XYZ file of C-alpha atoms in Angstrom:
175
model
C -59.122 31.354 15.186
C -56.398 33.701 16.282
C -54.629 30.869 18.064
C -54.827 28.649 15.001
C -53.319 31.270 12.685
C -50.587 31.928 15.203
C -49.883 28.213 15.471
C -49.755 27.793 11.683
C -47.517 30.837 11.462
C -45.220 29.350 14.083
C -45.306 26.004 12.297
C -44.286 27.664 9.076
C -41.454 29.441 10.840
C -40.399 26.179 12.527
C -40.473 24.385 9.164
C -38.306 27.107 7.626
C -35.803 26.829 10.463
C -35.747 23.005 10.184
C -35.280 23.247 6.428
C -32.408 25.715 6.862
C -30.751 23.463 9.457
C -31.136 20.415 7.219
C -29.692 22.174 4.179
C -26.842 23.553 6.291
C -26.063 20.032 7.523
C -26.029 18.698 3.971
C -23.648 21.453 2.883
C -21.310 20.600 5.755
C -21.436 16.851 5.065
C -20.610 16.967 1.352
C -17.206 18.672 1.589
C -16.186 16.327 4.413
C -16.998 13.298 2.261
C -15.083 14.738 -0.660
C -12.082 15.532 1.509
C -12.045 12.043 3.003
C -12.171 10.362 -0.387
C -9.327 12.537 -1.657
C -7.235 11.953 1.450
C -7.873 8.204 1.385
C -6.334 7.758 -2.058
C -2.780 6.607 -1.596
C -0.108 7.638 -4.061
C 1.964 4.580 -3.135
C 0.249 1.936 -5.259
C 0.105 4.016 -8.471
C 3.895 4.466 -8.193
C 4.363 0.718 -7.813
C 2.130 0.127 -10.845
C 4.145 2.588 -12.963
C 7.432 1.102 -11.778
C 6.210 -2.398 -12.649
C 5.164 -1.264 -16.140
C 8.554 0.387 -16.640
C 10.346 -2.744 -15.446
C 8.285 -5.003 -17.719
C 9.271 -2.854 -20.721
C 13.010 -3.314 -20.066
C 15.100 -5.563 -22.276
C 17.394 -6.589 -19.431
C 15.650 -7.413 -16.200
C 17.399 -7.850 -12.883
C 16.989 -6.704 -9.311
C 19.056 -3.541 -9.798
C 16.836 -2.473 -12.696
C 13.737 -3.246 -10.605
C 14.999 -1.023 -7.776
C 15.939 1.761 -10.239
C 12.436 1.682 -11.738
C 11.032 2.397 -8.278
C 13.666 4.958 -7.321
C 12.992 6.980 -10.486
C 9.375 7.448 -9.379
C 9.837 8.108 -5.647
C 10.245 11.896 -6.164
C 6.772 12.021 -7.734
C 5.188 11.358 -4.323
C 7.754 12.343 -1.706
C 11.090 14.052 -1.267
C 11.922 11.611 1.521
C 13.063 8.309 0.007
C 13.400 6.727 3.446
C 9.710 7.473 4.132
C 8.782 5.806 0.846
C 10.757 2.687 1.741
C 9.120 2.663 5.174
C 5.725 2.667 3.433
C 6.946 -0.036 1.056
C 7.991 -2.259 3.919
C 4.694 -1.597 5.724
C 3.032 -3.260 2.751
C 5.540 -6.125 2.836
C 4.981 -6.506 6.580
C 1.344 -7.392 5.883
C 2.685 -10.559 4.257
C 5.356 -11.050 6.905
C 2.704 -11.019 9.628
C 0.978 -14.027 8.064
C 1.866 -17.407 9.584
C 0.639 -19.131 6.433
C 3.019 -17.015 4.323
C 5.876 -17.702 6.738
C 5.281 -21.458 6.634
C 5.094 -21.520 2.837
C 8.331 -19.531 2.512
C 10.058 -21.952 4.885
C 8.707 -24.956 2.945
C 9.875 -23.452 -0.368
C 13.261 -22.434 1.058
C 12.963 -18.735 0.194
C 13.873 -15.750 2.340
C 10.563 -14.464 3.638
C 11.522 -10.763 3.700
C 13.080 -10.701 0.233
C 10.148 -12.626 -1.201
C 7.597 -10.274 0.405
C 9.286 -7.243 -1.192
C 8.966 -8.836 -4.634
C 5.293 -9.606 -4.041
C 4.648 -5.956 -3.127
C 6.329 -4.951 -6.393
C 3.834 -7.174 -8.238
C 0.994 -5.078 -6.803
C -1.660 -4.904 -4.141
C -3.906 -7.416 -5.899
C -1.106 -9.964 -6.104
C -0.206 -9.399 -2.452
C -3.804 -9.926 -1.399
C -4.144 -13.026 -3.599
C -0.958 -14.546 -2.148
C -2.323 -13.928 1.347
C -5.620 -15.544 0.454
C -4.571 -18.468 -1.761
C -0.908 -19.039 -0.932
C 2.326 -18.728 -2.883
C 2.232 -21.906 -4.990
C -1.423 -21.454 -5.939
C -0.866 -17.857 -6.992
C 2.649 -17.750 -8.448
C 3.469 -21.384 -9.117
C 7.143 -22.111 -9.782
C 7.879 -18.446 -10.551
C 8.610 -18.038 -6.831
C 12.199 -18.991 -7.715
C 12.546 -15.655 -9.537
C 11.932 -13.758 -6.303
C 14.521 -15.237 -3.949
C 17.083 -12.391 -3.937
C 16.772 -9.069 -2.121
C 16.307 -6.024 -4.343
C 15.282 -3.231 -1.972
C 18.029 -1.012 -0.526
C 19.369 -1.548 2.982
C 17.511 1.575 4.162
C 14.243 -0.275 3.484
C 15.270 -3.387 5.375
C 15.295 -1.571 8.699
C 11.496 -1.333 8.417
C 10.924 -5.068 7.889
C 9.276 -7.042 10.688
C 12.234 -9.423 11.084
C 14.899 -6.769 10.775
C 18.148 -7.304 12.589
C 21.195 -5.072 11.950
C 23.554 -8.041 11.825
C 21.441 -9.637 9.069
C 21.912 -6.599 6.832
C 25.631 -6.515 7.564
C 25.992 -10.189 6.644
C 24.028 -9.801 3.413
C 26.256 -6.908 2.306
C 29.409 -8.809 3.266
C 28.405 -11.850 1.232
C 27.312 -9.729 -1.724
C 30.770 -8.206 -2.106
């Protein structure tokens, strides 16, 4: 009987220790999950959404106004505008890495890089839909509205097809 009581006493102690370890593990897991979910939320796409809403509310719409709508909101997420444009072009590069997108741009006669930047401005959902369904299926003939470059030259250095002479030529012809 003495052995049995000792065993039950040890079992109770072991159960307490296991319970404490389990509850300690749960306490450690919860904050990590919360931190990951907070860290995973990008501030990039909400800025694009706000800029798009601002642009849509304008009476006069052109590429300069589109760029200004974005530039007004950049300070809300970063003090480094170049970093923002690098992130912007990372999103455009997702389109530029698609052979299907490249072929469609060539077939439609639009500059692939300029067009990709406009698609990013339209939002993540639109970008993903263009990747999945193609330009004509998603945008139709509105693709003509997105043929001219609107992002600043500082952004273009982060595009997949970037070449310094291309930027120089585009600024020479724009003048």
